[in-house]
């Protein structure tokens, strides 16, 4: 059953195509036969031996007059009008007449006031003019041409059966598409050439962009995205050029693209800003993956650089995603841009201690540590003469990585304390002198020092005296 249905459908389709071809060829063939039959033998021979004339500008000698999607006859050009323009004007007037007329259409011929010109009218409305030039083109008399074209128009105005009407319209559509396709062949070839070169250039740009992205600190996804952005940008330009070659108005297209770009720009302003900032960061490279930085108050290690955001892992394990627009506009402190950083430890010694000896002891003590860099050499400076101590600043260079930096600083502080204790250099606590008013009786009996404990829990010694 299914096979039988398929065979019937195939037969119907084949019949429709065959009728379309036959009907499309019939009008022109019939017109040619009528013209040839009307010509005397000598004129037929003359027509066959007709001299070659210069082709018109559009390459069309005769153009079809279309009625209800069917070619009725062909007209040639006049002095100021090409064949295509003349046929299109006649076809439009006929289509307008048929749209506005519900009843029968009466076609007639009327002699014009201009000599050698006959008007073909329908319901009193001029459809076209027939001139001596038309008669010369067809090697017929003017009356014969007028009669033939009038008869053809009368037959075409009769409403055909639905099936024939559909086939005629289909035939006209196919013929028009075929003609458009033929006329578009040069433009199509140009478009194909543009597309081919656009494809080659786009592949080259994508490869170059991908190679450049691999030399930056972006992740694999960012590298692929940059390559695709370059590839897409070339295709956008190539598409614009191809559409221009096809015949689309370039100025109108650019205006539409401009308005579209403005609308997209406003709606995706923040997203585009982040992407552009990401590309600039990848190109400028103020930091690399693994660097320890401080960005906008966030401190940690760079773990990922994408086109939209930069990821920082803080020292307590949290992941911070900072939009690239903020990264680009913020001040960036790169702690690991240099291999070594200088660290400092502060220590206070007693006023009675020998400062020179204390400095030498500290330098010898920390110079033997493996994690302290020998160059530049450690140094000890007197930073402050405080109320009860002489404060020293111990400067030394360590690995810039945070873990090594903190560990080495802690080891140095411990080593300084142990070295000063080994050489009996006092590191006293702060001493305060308190002047008390209205001293209680139990304190008046005590003349000397008093130990007090402030809120921080550190015991300090104060000298008590009465005023």
CSV table of C-alpha atoms in Angstrom, one decimal:
chain,number,residue,atom,x,y,z
A,1,UNK,CA,0.0,0.0,0.0
A,2,UNK,CA,2.8,2.4,0.9
A,3,UNK,CA,4.6,1.7,-2.3
A,4,UNK,CA,1.5,2.3,-4.4
A,5,UNK,CA,1.0,5.7,-2.6
A,6,UNK,CA,4.6,6.6,-3.2
A,7,UNK,CA,4.3,5.7,-6.9
A,8,UNK,CA,1.1,7.9,-7.2
A,9,UNK,CA,2.8,10.8,-5.5
A,10,UNK,CA,5.9,10.5,-7.8
A,11,UNK,CA,3.6,10.4,-10.9
A,12,UNK,CA,1.8,13.5,-9.8
A,13,UNK,CA,5.0,15.4,-9.1
A,14,UNK,CA,6.5,14.3,-12.5
A,15,UNK,CA,3.3,15.4,-14.3
A,16,UNK,CA,3.4,18.8,-12.6
A,17,UNK,CA,7.0,19.4,-13.5
A,18,UNK,CA,6.4,18.3,-17.1
A,19,UNK,CA,3.4,20.6,-17.5
A,20,UNK,CA,5.4,23.4,-16.0
A,21,UNK,CA,8.1,23.0,-18.6
A,22,UNK,CA,5.6,22.6,-21.5
A,23,UNK,CA,3.6,25.6,-20.5
A,24,UNK,CA,6.7,27.7,-20.0
A,25,UNK,CA,7.9,27.0,-23.5
A,26,UNK,CA,4.5,27.2,-25.3
A,27,UNK,CA,3.9,31.0,-25.3
A,28,UNK,CA,7.3,31.9,-26.7
A,29,UNK,CA,7.2,29.0,-29.2
A,30,UNK,CA,3.6,29.9,-30.3
A,31,UNK,CA,4.6,33.5,-30.8
A,32,UNK,CA,7.6,32.5,-32.8
A,33,UNK,CA,5.6,30.2,-35.0
A,34,UNK,CA,2.9,32.9,-35.6
A,35,UNK,CA,5.6,35.4,-36.6
A,36,UNK,CA,7.3,32.9,-38.9
A,37,UNK,CA,4.0,31.8,-40.5
A,38,UNK,CA,3.1,35.5,-41.1
A,39,UNK,CA,6.4,36.3,-42.9
A,40,UNK,CA,6.8,35.7,-46.6
A,41,UNK,CA,9.6,33.4,-47.6
A,42,UNK,CA,11.8,36.3,-48.6
A,43,UNK,CA,11.3,37.9,-45.2
A,44,UNK,CA,12.0,34.7,-43.3
A,45,UNK,CA,15.3,34.4,-45.2
A,46,UNK,CA,16.0,38.1,-44.5
A,47,UNK,CA,15.3,37.5,-40.8
A,48,UNK,CA,17.6,34.6,-40.7
A,49,UNK,CA,20.3,36.7,-42.3
A,50,UNK,CA,19.7,39.6,-40.0
A,51,UNK,CA,22.8,41.6,-39.2
A,52,UNK,CA,24.2,41.4,-35.7
A,53,UNK,CA,23.3,44.4,-33.7
A,54,UNK,CA,24.9,45.9,-30.6
A,55,UNK,CA,23.5,44.3,-27.4
A,56,UNK,CA,21.5,46.5,-25.0
A,57,UNK,CA,23.0,47.6,-21.7
A,58,UNK,CA,21.3,45.0,-19.7
A,59,UNK,CA,21.9,42.2,-22.3
A,60,UNK,CA,18.1,41.7,-22.9
A,61,UNK,CA,16.8,42.2,-26.4
A,62,UNK,CA,13.2,41.2,-25.7
A,63,UNK,CA,11.4,40.8,-22.3
A,64,UNK,CA,8.3,38.9,-21.3
A,65,UNK,CA,5.0,40.5,-20.6
A,66,UNK,CA,3.5,38.5,-17.6
A,67,UNK,CA,-0.2,38.0,-17.0
A,68,UNK,CA,-1.2,35.9,-14.0
A,69,UNK,CA,2.3,34.5,-13.8
A,70,UNK,CA,2.4,33.4,-17.5
A,71,UNK,CA,4.4,35.0,-20.3
A,72,UNK,CA,1.9,36.2,-23.0
A,73,UNK,CA,4.3,37.8,-25.6
A,74,UNK,CA,7.6,39.7,-25.7
A,75,UNK,CA,8.3,43.3,-26.3
A,76,UNK,CA,11.5,45.0,-27.5
A,77,UNK,CA,13.1,48.3,-26.3
A,78,UNK,CA,12.2,51.8,-27.4
A,79,UNK,CA,14.4,54.8,-27.7
A,80,UNK,CA,14.4,55.8,-24.0
A,81,UNK,CA,13.1,52.5,-22.4
A,82,UNK,CA,14.8,49.2,-22.3
A,83,UNK,CA,12.9,46.0,-23.1
A,84,UNK,CA,13.0,44.9,-19.4
A,85,UNK,CA,11.7,48.2,-18.1
A,86,UNK,CA,9.0,48.3,-20.8
A,87,UNK,CA,7.8,44.8,-20.1
A,88,UNK,CA,7.8,45.4,-16.3
A,89,UNK,CA,5.7,48.5,-16.7
A,90,UNK,CA,3.1,46.7,-18.9
A,91,UNK,CA,3.0,43.8,-16.5
A,92,UNK,CA,2.4,46.1,-13.5
A,93,UNK,CA,-0.5,47.9,-15.3
A,94,UNK,CA,-2.1,44.6,-16.2
A,95,UNK,CA,-1.8,43.2,-12.7
A,96,UNK,CA,-3.3,46.4,-11.3
A,97,UNK,CA,-6.2,46.2,-13.7
A,98,UNK,CA,-6.9,42.6,-12.9
A,99,UNK,CA,-6.8,43.3,-9.1
A,100,UNK,CA,-9.4,46.0,-9.4
A,101,UNK,CA,-11.7,44.3,-12.0
A,102,UNK,CA,-14.1,41.6,-10.9
A,103,UNK,CA,-16.0,41.1,-14.2
A,104,UNK,CA,-14.9,40.5,-17.8
A,105,UNK,CA,-12.1,42.5,-19.3
A,106,UNK,CA,-12.7,43.9,-22.8
A,107,UNK,CA,-9.5,44.4,-24.8
A,108,UNK,CA,-9.5,46.8,-27.7
A,109,UNK,CA,-7.1,48.7,-30.0
A,110,UNK,CA,-7.3,52.5,-30.6
A,111,UNK,CA,-5.2,54.6,-32.9
A,112,UNK,CA,-3.2,57.1,-31.1
A,113,UNK,CA,-2.8,60.8,-32.0
A,114,UNK,CA,0.8,60.0,-32.6
A,115,UNK,CA,1.4,58.7,-36.1
A,116,UNK,CA,2.6,55.1,-36.2
A,117,UNK,CA,1.4,54.3,-32.7
A,118,UNK,CA,-1.6,52.2,-31.6
A,119,UNK,CA,-2.9,52.0,-28.0
A,120,UNK,CA,-4.1,48.6,-26.6
A,121,UNK,CA,-6.7,49.3,-24.0
A,122,UNK,CA,-8.7,47.2,-21.5
A,123,UNK,CA,-12.0,48.5,-20.2
A,124,UNK,CA,-11.0,52.0,-21.5
A,125,UNK,CA,-7.6,52.0,-19.8
A,126,UNK,CA,-4.5,52.1,-21.8
A,127,UNK,CA,-2.3,49.1,-21.1
A,128,UNK,CA,0.5,49.6,-23.7
A,129,UNK,CA,1.4,51.2,-27.0
A,130,UNK,CA,2.4,49.4,-30.1
A,131,UNK,CA,4.9,51.3,-32.4
A,132,UNK,CA,6.4,50.9,-35.8
A,133,UNK,CA,9.6,49.8,-33.9
A,134,UNK,CA,7.7,46.7,-32.6
A,135,UNK,CA,6.5,45.9,-36.1
A,136,UNK,CA,10.1,46.2,-37.4
A,137,UNK,CA,11.4,44.0,-34.6
A,138,UNK,CA,8.9,41.2,-35.5
A,139,UNK,CA,9.1,41.7,-39.3
A,140,UNK,CA,5.3,42.2,-39.3
A,141,UNK,CA,2.9,45.0,-40.1
A,142,UNK,CA,1.7,47.2,-37.3
A,143,UNK,CA,-1.9,46.0,-37.7
A,144,UNK,CA,-0.8,42.3,-37.5
A,145,UNK,CA,1.2,42.9,-34.3
A,146,UNK,CA,-1.7,44.8,-32.7
A,147,UNK,CA,-4.2,42.1,-33.6
A,148,UNK,CA,-1.9,39.3,-32.4
A,149,UNK,CA,-1.1,41.0,-29.1
A,150,UNK,CA,-4.8,42.0,-28.5
A,151,UNK,CA,-5.9,38.4,-29.1
A,152,UNK,CA,-3.2,37.1,-26.7
A,153,UNK,CA,-4.3,39.5,-24.0
A,154,UNK,CA,-8.0,38.6,-24.3
A,155,UNK,CA,-7.1,34.9,-23.9
A,156,UNK,CA,-4.9,35.5,-20.9
A,157,UNK,CA,-7.5,37.6,-19.2
A,158,UNK,CA,-10.0,34.7,-19.2
A,159,UNK,CA,-9.7,33.1,-15.7
A,160,UNK,CA,-8.1,29.7,-16.1
A,161,UNK,CA,-9.0,26.6,-14.1
A,162,UNK,CA,-7.5,26.4,-10.7
A,163,UNK,CA,-5.0,23.7,-11.6
A,164,UNK,CA,-3.8,25.5,-14.7
A,165,UNK,CA,-3.6,28.8,-12.7
A,166,UNK,CA,-1.5,27.1,-10.0
A,167,UNK,CA,0.8,25.5,-12.5
A,168,UNK,CA,1.2,28.8,-14.4
A,169,UNK,CA,2.1,30.7,-11.2
A,170,UNK,CA,4.5,27.9,-10.3
A,171,UNK,CA,6.0,28.1,-13.7
A,172,UNK,CA,6.4,31.9,-13.5
A,173,UNK,CA,8.0,31.6,-10.1
A,174,UNK,CA,10.5,29.0,-11.3
A,175,UNK,CA,11.3,31.0,-14.4
A,176,UNK,CA,11.8,34.2,-12.4
A,177,UNK,CA,14.0,32.3,-9.9
A,178,UNK,CA,16.0,30.8,-12.7
A,179,UNK,CA,16.5,34.2,-14.4
A,180,UNK,CA,17.5,35.8,-11.1
A,181,UNK,CA,19.9,32.9,-10.5
A,182,UNK,CA,21.5,33.4,-13.9
A,183,UNK,CA,21.7,37.2,-13.4
A,184,UNK,CA,23.3,36.6,-10.0
A,185,UNK,CA,26.1,34.3,-11.2
A,186,UNK,CA,28.8,37.0,-11.4
A,187,UNK,CA,27.9,38.3,-7.9
A,188,UNK,CA,27.7,34.7,-6.6
A,189,UNK,CA,31.2,34.0,-8.0
A,190,UNK,CA,32.5,37.2,-6.3
A,191,UNK,CA,30.9,36.2,-3.0
A,192,UNK,CA,32.4,32.7,-3.2
A,193,UNK,CA,35.8,34.3,-3.7
A,194,UNK,CA,35.4,36.6,-0.8
A,195,UNK,CA,34.2,33.7,1.4
A,196,UNK,CA,37.2,31.6,0.4
A,197,UNK,CA,39.7,34.3,1.3
A,198,UNK,CA,37.8,35.1,4.5
A,199,UNK,CA,38.1,31.5,5.5
A,200,UNK,CA,41.8,31.4,4.9
A,201,UNK,CA,42.4,34.7,6.7
A,202,UNK,CA,40.2,33.7,9.6
A,203,UNK,CA,42.1,30.4,10.1
A,204,UNK,CA,45.4,32.3,10.1
A,205,UNK,CA,44.1,34.8,12.6
A,206,UNK,CA,42.7,32.1,14.8
A,207,UNK,CA,46.0,30.2,14.8
A,208,UNK,CA,48.0,33.4,15.5
A,209,UNK,CA,45.6,34.5,18.3
A,210,UNK,CA,45.8,31.0,19.9
A,211,UNK,CA,49.6,31.0,19.7
A,212,UNK,CA,49.7,34.5,21.4
A,213,UNK,CA,47.2,33.4,24.0
A,214,UNK,CA,49.4,30.4,24.9
A,215,UNK,CA,52.3,32.8,25.6
A,216,UNK,CA,50.1,34.6,28.2
A,217,UNK,CA,49.0,33.4,31.6
A,218,UNK,CA,45.4,32.6,30.6
A,219,UNK,CA,44.0,29.1,31.1
A,220,UNK,CA,43.1,26.7,28.3
A,221,UNK,CA,39.6,28.0,27.9
A,222,UNK,CA,40.8,31.6,27.6
A,223,UNK,CA,43.2,30.6,24.9
A,224,UNK,CA,40.5,28.9,22.9
A,225,UNK,CA,38.1,31.9,23.4
A,226,UNK,CA,40.7,34.4,22.2
A,227,UNK,CA,41.3,32.3,19.1
A,228,UNK,CA,37.5,32.2,18.5
A,229,UNK,CA,37.2,35.9,19.0
A,230,UNK,CA,39.8,36.6,16.3
A,231,UNK,CA,38.2,34.0,14.0
A,232,UNK,CA,34.7,35.6,14.5
A,233,UNK,CA,36.0,39.1,13.9
A,234,UNK,CA,37.5,38.2,10.5
A,235,UNK,CA,34.2,36.5,9.5
A,236,UNK,CA,32.2,39.6,10.5
A,237,UNK,CA,34.4,41.7,8.2
A,238,UNK,CA,34.2,39.1,5.5
A,239,UNK,CA,30.5,38.8,5.7
A,240,UNK,CA,30.1,42.6,5.3
A,241,UNK,CA,32.3,42.6,2.3
A,242,UNK,CA,30.5,39.6,0.8
A,243,UNK,CA,27.1,41.3,1.2
A,244,UNK,CA,28.5,44.4,-0.5
A,245,UNK,CA,29.6,42.3,-3.4
A,246,UNK,CA,26.2,40.7,-3.6
A,247,UNK,CA,24.7,44.1,-4.1
A,248,UNK,CA,23.3,45.1,-0.7
A,249,UNK,CA,23.7,48.8,0.1
A,250,UNK,CA,26.9,49.1,2.1
A,251,UNK,CA,25.9,52.4,3.8
A,252,UNK,CA,22.5,51.1,4.9
A,253,UNK,CA,24.2,47.9,6.2
A,254,UNK,CA,26.7,49.9,8.1
A,255,UNK,CA,24.0,52.1,9.6
A,256,UNK,CA,22.1,49.1,10.8
A,257,UNK,CA,25.2,47.5,12.2
A,258,UNK,CA,26.0,50.8,14.0
A,259,UNK,CA,22.6,51.0,15.6
A,260,UNK,CA,22.8,47.3,16.6
A,261,UNK,CA,26.3,47.8,18.0
A,262,UNK,CA,25.1,50.7,20.1
A,263,UNK,CA,22.2,48.7,21.5
A,264,UNK,CA,24.4,45.7,22.2
A,265,UNK,CA,27.0,48.0,23.8
A,266,UNK,CA,24.6,49.5,26.2
A,267,UNK,CA,23.1,46.2,27.2
A,268,UNK,CA,26.4,44.4,27.6
A,269,UNK,CA,28.5,47.3,28.8
A,270,UNK,CA,29.8,45.7,32.0
A,271,UNK,CA,30.4,42.3,30.3
A,272,UNK,CA,32.3,43.8,27.4
A,273,UNK,CA,34.3,46.0,29.7
A,274,UNK,CA,35.4,42.9,31.7
A,275,UNK,CA,36.3,41.0,28.5
A,276,UNK,CA,38.3,44.0,27.1
A,277,UNK,CA,40.0,44.4,30.5
A,278,UNK,CA,40.8,40.7,30.5
A,279,UNK,CA,42.5,40.9,27.1
A,280,UNK,CA,44.6,44.0,28.2
A,281,UNK,CA,45.6,42.2,31.4
A,282,UNK,CA,46.7,39.1,29.5
A,283,UNK,CA,48.7,41.3,27.2
A,284,UNK,CA,50.2,43.6,29.8
A,285,UNK,CA,50.7,40.8,32.4
A,286,UNK,CA,51.1,42.7,35.6
A,287,UNK,CA,51.1,39.3,37.4
A,288,UNK,CA,51.3,35.6,36.5
A,289,UNK,CA,49.5,32.6,37.7
A,290,UNK,CA,51.1,31.6,41.1
A,291,UNK,CA,52.1,35.2,42.0
A,292,UNK,CA,51.1,36.4,45.4
A,293,UNK,CA,49.4,39.8,45.1
A,294,UNK,CA,47.2,42.4,46.9
A,295,UNK,CA,44.3,43.6,44.7
A,296,UNK,CA,41.7,46.0,46.0
A,297,UNK,CA,42.3,44.8,49.6
A,298,UNK,CA,42.3,41.1,48.7
A,299,UNK,CA,45.6,39.3,49.3
A,300,UNK,CA,46.4,35.8,48.1
A,301,UNK,CA,47.8,33.7,45.2
A,302,UNK,CA,46.7,34.1,41.6
A,303,UNK,CA,45.2,30.8,40.5
A,304,UNK,CA,43.4,31.6,37.3
A,305,UNK,CA,43.2,34.5,34.7
A,306,UNK,CA,40.1,34.4,32.5
A,307,UNK,CA,38.7,37.0,30.1
A,308,UNK,CA,35.9,37.9,32.5
A,309,UNK,CA,37.5,37.6,36.0
A,310,UNK,CA,40.7,36.9,37.9
A,311,UNK,CA,40.7,34.3,40.7
A,312,UNK,CA,42.7,34.7,43.9
A,313,UNK,CA,43.1,32.1,46.6
A,314,UNK,CA,43.6,33.8,49.9
A,315,UNK,CA,46.0,32.4,52.5
A,316,UNK,CA,43.1,31.0,54.6
A,317,UNK,CA,41.9,29.0,51.6
A,318,UNK,CA,39.0,31.2,50.3
A,319,UNK,CA,38.6,31.7,46.5
A,320,UNK,CA,38.0,35.3,45.5
A,321,UNK,CA,36.7,36.1,41.9
A,322,UNK,CA,37.4,39.7,41.0
A,323,UNK,CA,35.9,41.1,37.8
A,324,UNK,CA,38.7,42.2,35.4
A,325,UNK,CA,37.3,45.7,35.1
A,326,UNK,CA,38.0,46.1,38.9
A,327,UNK,CA,41.4,44.5,38.6
A,328,UNK,CA,42.4,46.7,35.7
A,329,UNK,CA,41.4,49.9,37.6
A,330,UNK,CA,42.8,48.9,41.0
A,331,UNK,CA,46.3,49.3,42.4
A,332,UNK,CA,48.1,45.9,42.3
A,333,UNK,CA,50.8,45.0,44.7
A,334,UNK,CA,52.8,42.0,43.4
A,335,UNK,CA,54.7,40.5,46.4
A,336,UNK,CA,56.5,37.9,44.3
A,337,UNK,CA,57.5,40.1,41.3
A,338,UNK,CA,61.0,40.0,42.8
A,339,UNK,CA,62.5,36.8,44.1
A,340,UNK,CA,63.5,38.2,47.5
A,341,UNK,CA,61.8,40.6,49.9
A,342,UNK,CA,63.2,42.5,52.9
A,343,UNK,CA,61.8,41.7,56.3
A,344,UNK,CA,62.3,43.4,59.7
A,345,UNK,CA,62.3,42.4,63.3
A,346,UNK,CA,62.2,45.0,66.2
A,347,UNK,CA,63.9,44.5,69.6
A,348,UNK,CA,64.5,46.7,72.5
A,349,UNK,CA,67.6,46.6,74.7
A,350,UNK,CA,68.5,48.2,78.0
A,351,UNK,CA,70.0,51.7,78.0
A,352,UNK,CA,73.0,50.4,79.9
A,353,UNK,CA,73.7,47.7,77.3
A,354,UNK,CA,76.5,48.2,74.6
A,355,UNK,CA,74.6,49.0,71.4
A,356,UNK,CA,77.6,48.2,69.2
A,357,UNK,CA,78.0,44.8,70.8
A,358,UNK,CA,74.3,44.0,70.5
A,359,UNK,CA,74.3,44.8,66.8
A,360,UNK,CA,77.3,42.6,66.2
A,361,UNK,CA,75.7,39.7,68.2
A,362,UNK,CA,72.5,40.0,66.2
A,363,UNK,CA,74.3,40.1,62.8
A,364,UNK,CA,76.4,37.0,63.6
A,365,UNK,CA,73.4,35.2,64.9
A,366,UNK,CA,71.2,35.6,61.8
A,367,UNK,CA,73.9,35.4,59.2
A,368,UNK,CA,74.3,31.7,59.9
A,369,UNK,CA,70.7,31.0,59.1
A,370,UNK,CA,70.2,29.2,55.7
A,371,UNK,CA,67.0,31.0,54.8
A,372,UNK,CA,68.4,34.4,55.3
A,373,UNK,CA,70.0,35.7,52.1
A,374,UNK,CA,73.7,36.6,52.5
A,375,UNK,CA,73.4,39.3,49.8
A,376,UNK,CA,72.4,42.0,50.6
A,377,UNK,CA,73.9,41.3,54.1
A,378,UNK,CA,71.7,41.7,57.2
A,379,UNK,CA,71.9,45.0,59.0
A,380,UNK,CA,70.9,46.3,62.4
A,381,UNK,CA,69.9,49.9,62.9
A,382,UNK,CA,68.9,52.0,65.9
A,383,UNK,CA,65.4,52.9,65.1
A,384,UNK,CA,64.2,54.7,68.3
A,385,UNK,CA,65.3,55.8,71.7
A,386,UNK,CA,62.2,54.9,73.7
A,387,UNK,CA,61.4,55.8,77.3
A,388,UNK,CA,63.0,52.7,78.7
A,389,UNK,CA,64.7,50.9,75.8
A,390,UNK,CA,66.9,51.4,72.9
A,391,UNK,CA,64.9,49.9,70.0
A,392,UNK,CA,66.8,48.2,67.2
A,393,UNK,CA,65.5,47.3,63.7
A,394,UNK,CA,66.9,44.0,62.3
A,395,UNK,CA,66.7,44.0,58.5
A,396,UNK,CA,67.3,40.9,56.3
A,397,UNK,CA,66.3,39.5,52.9
A,398,UNK,CA,64.2,36.3,52.5
A,399,UNK,CA,62.3,34.3,49.9
A,400,UNK,CA,59.3,36.4,48.6
A,401,UNK,CA,56.9,33.5,48.9
A,402,UNK,CA,54.6,34.2,51.8
A,403,UNK,CA,55.1,30.8,53.6
A,404,UNK,CA,58.9,31.2,53.5
A,405,UNK,CA,58.7,34.9,54.3
A,406,UNK,CA,56.7,34.3,57.5
A,407,UNK,CA,58.6,31.2,58.6
A,408,UNK,CA,62.0,32.9,58.1
A,409,UNK,CA,60.9,36.1,59.9
A,410,UNK,CA,59.7,33.9,62.9
A,411,UNK,CA,63.0,32.0,63.0
A,412,UNK,CA,65.0,35.3,62.9
A,413,UNK,CA,63.0,36.8,65.8
A,414,UNK,CA,63.6,33.7,67.9
A,415,UNK,CA,67.3,33.6,67.0
A,416,UNK,CA,67.7,37.3,68.0
A,417,UNK,CA,66.2,36.7,71.4
A,418,UNK,CA,68.3,33.7,72.1
A,419,UNK,CA,71.5,35.4,71.0
A,420,UNK,CA,70.9,38.5,73.2
A,421,UNK,CA,70.1,36.2,76.2
A,422,UNK,CA,73.3,34.2,75.6
A,423,UNK,CA,75.4,37.4,75.8
A,424,UNK,CA,73.4,38.7,78.8
A,425,UNK,CA,72.1,41.7,77.0
A,426,UNK,CA,68.9,42.8,78.8
A,427,UNK,CA,65.7,43.3,77.0
A,428,UNK,CA,63.7,45.1,79.8
A,429,UNK,CA,60.0,45.7,80.0
A,430,UNK,CA,58.7,49.2,79.9
A,431,UNK,CA,59.1,51.2,83.2
A,432,UNK,CA,56.4,53.8,84.2
A,433,UNK,CA,56.7,56.5,86.8
A,434,UNK,CA,53.3,57.1,88.4
A,435,UNK,CA,52.5,60.3,90.3
A,436,UNK,CA,49.6,59.6,92.6
A,437,UNK,CA,47.4,62.1,94.4
A,438,UNK,CA,45.5,61.4,97.6
A,439,UNK,CA,47.5,58.2,98.3
A,440,UNK,CA,45.8,55.8,100.6
A,441,UNK,CA,47.4,55.2,104.0
A,442,UNK,CA,48.4,51.6,103.2
A,443,UNK,CA,50.4,52.9,100.2
A,444,UNK,CA,52.1,55.7,102.1
A,445,UNK,CA,53.9,53.1,104.2
A,446,UNK,CA,55.3,51.6,100.9
A,447,UNK,CA,58.2,53.6,99.4
A,448,UNK,CA,59.6,52.0,96.3
A,449,UNK,CA,58.2,50.1,93.4
A,450,UNK,CA,54.8,48.7,92.7
A,451,UNK,CA,53.9,45.9,90.3
A,452,UNK,CA,50.8,46.4,88.3
A,453,UNK,CA,49.0,44.3,85.7
A,454,UNK,CA,47.2,46.2,82.9
A,455,UNK,CA,44.4,44.8,80.8
A,456,UNK,CA,46.8,43.1,78.4
A,457,UNK,CA,48.0,40.8,81.3
A,458,UNK,CA,51.7,41.8,81.1
A,459,UNK,CA,53.2,42.6,84.5
A,460,UNK,CA,55.0,46.0,84.5
A,461,UNK,CA,56.9,47.7,87.3
A,462,UNK,CA,56.0,51.3,88.3
A,463,UNK,CA,57.8,53.6,90.8
A,464,UNK,CA,55.4,55.0,93.4
A,465,UNK,CA,55.9,58.4,95.0
A,466,UNK,CA,53.6,60.8,96.8
A,467,UNK,CA,52.9,64.4,95.7
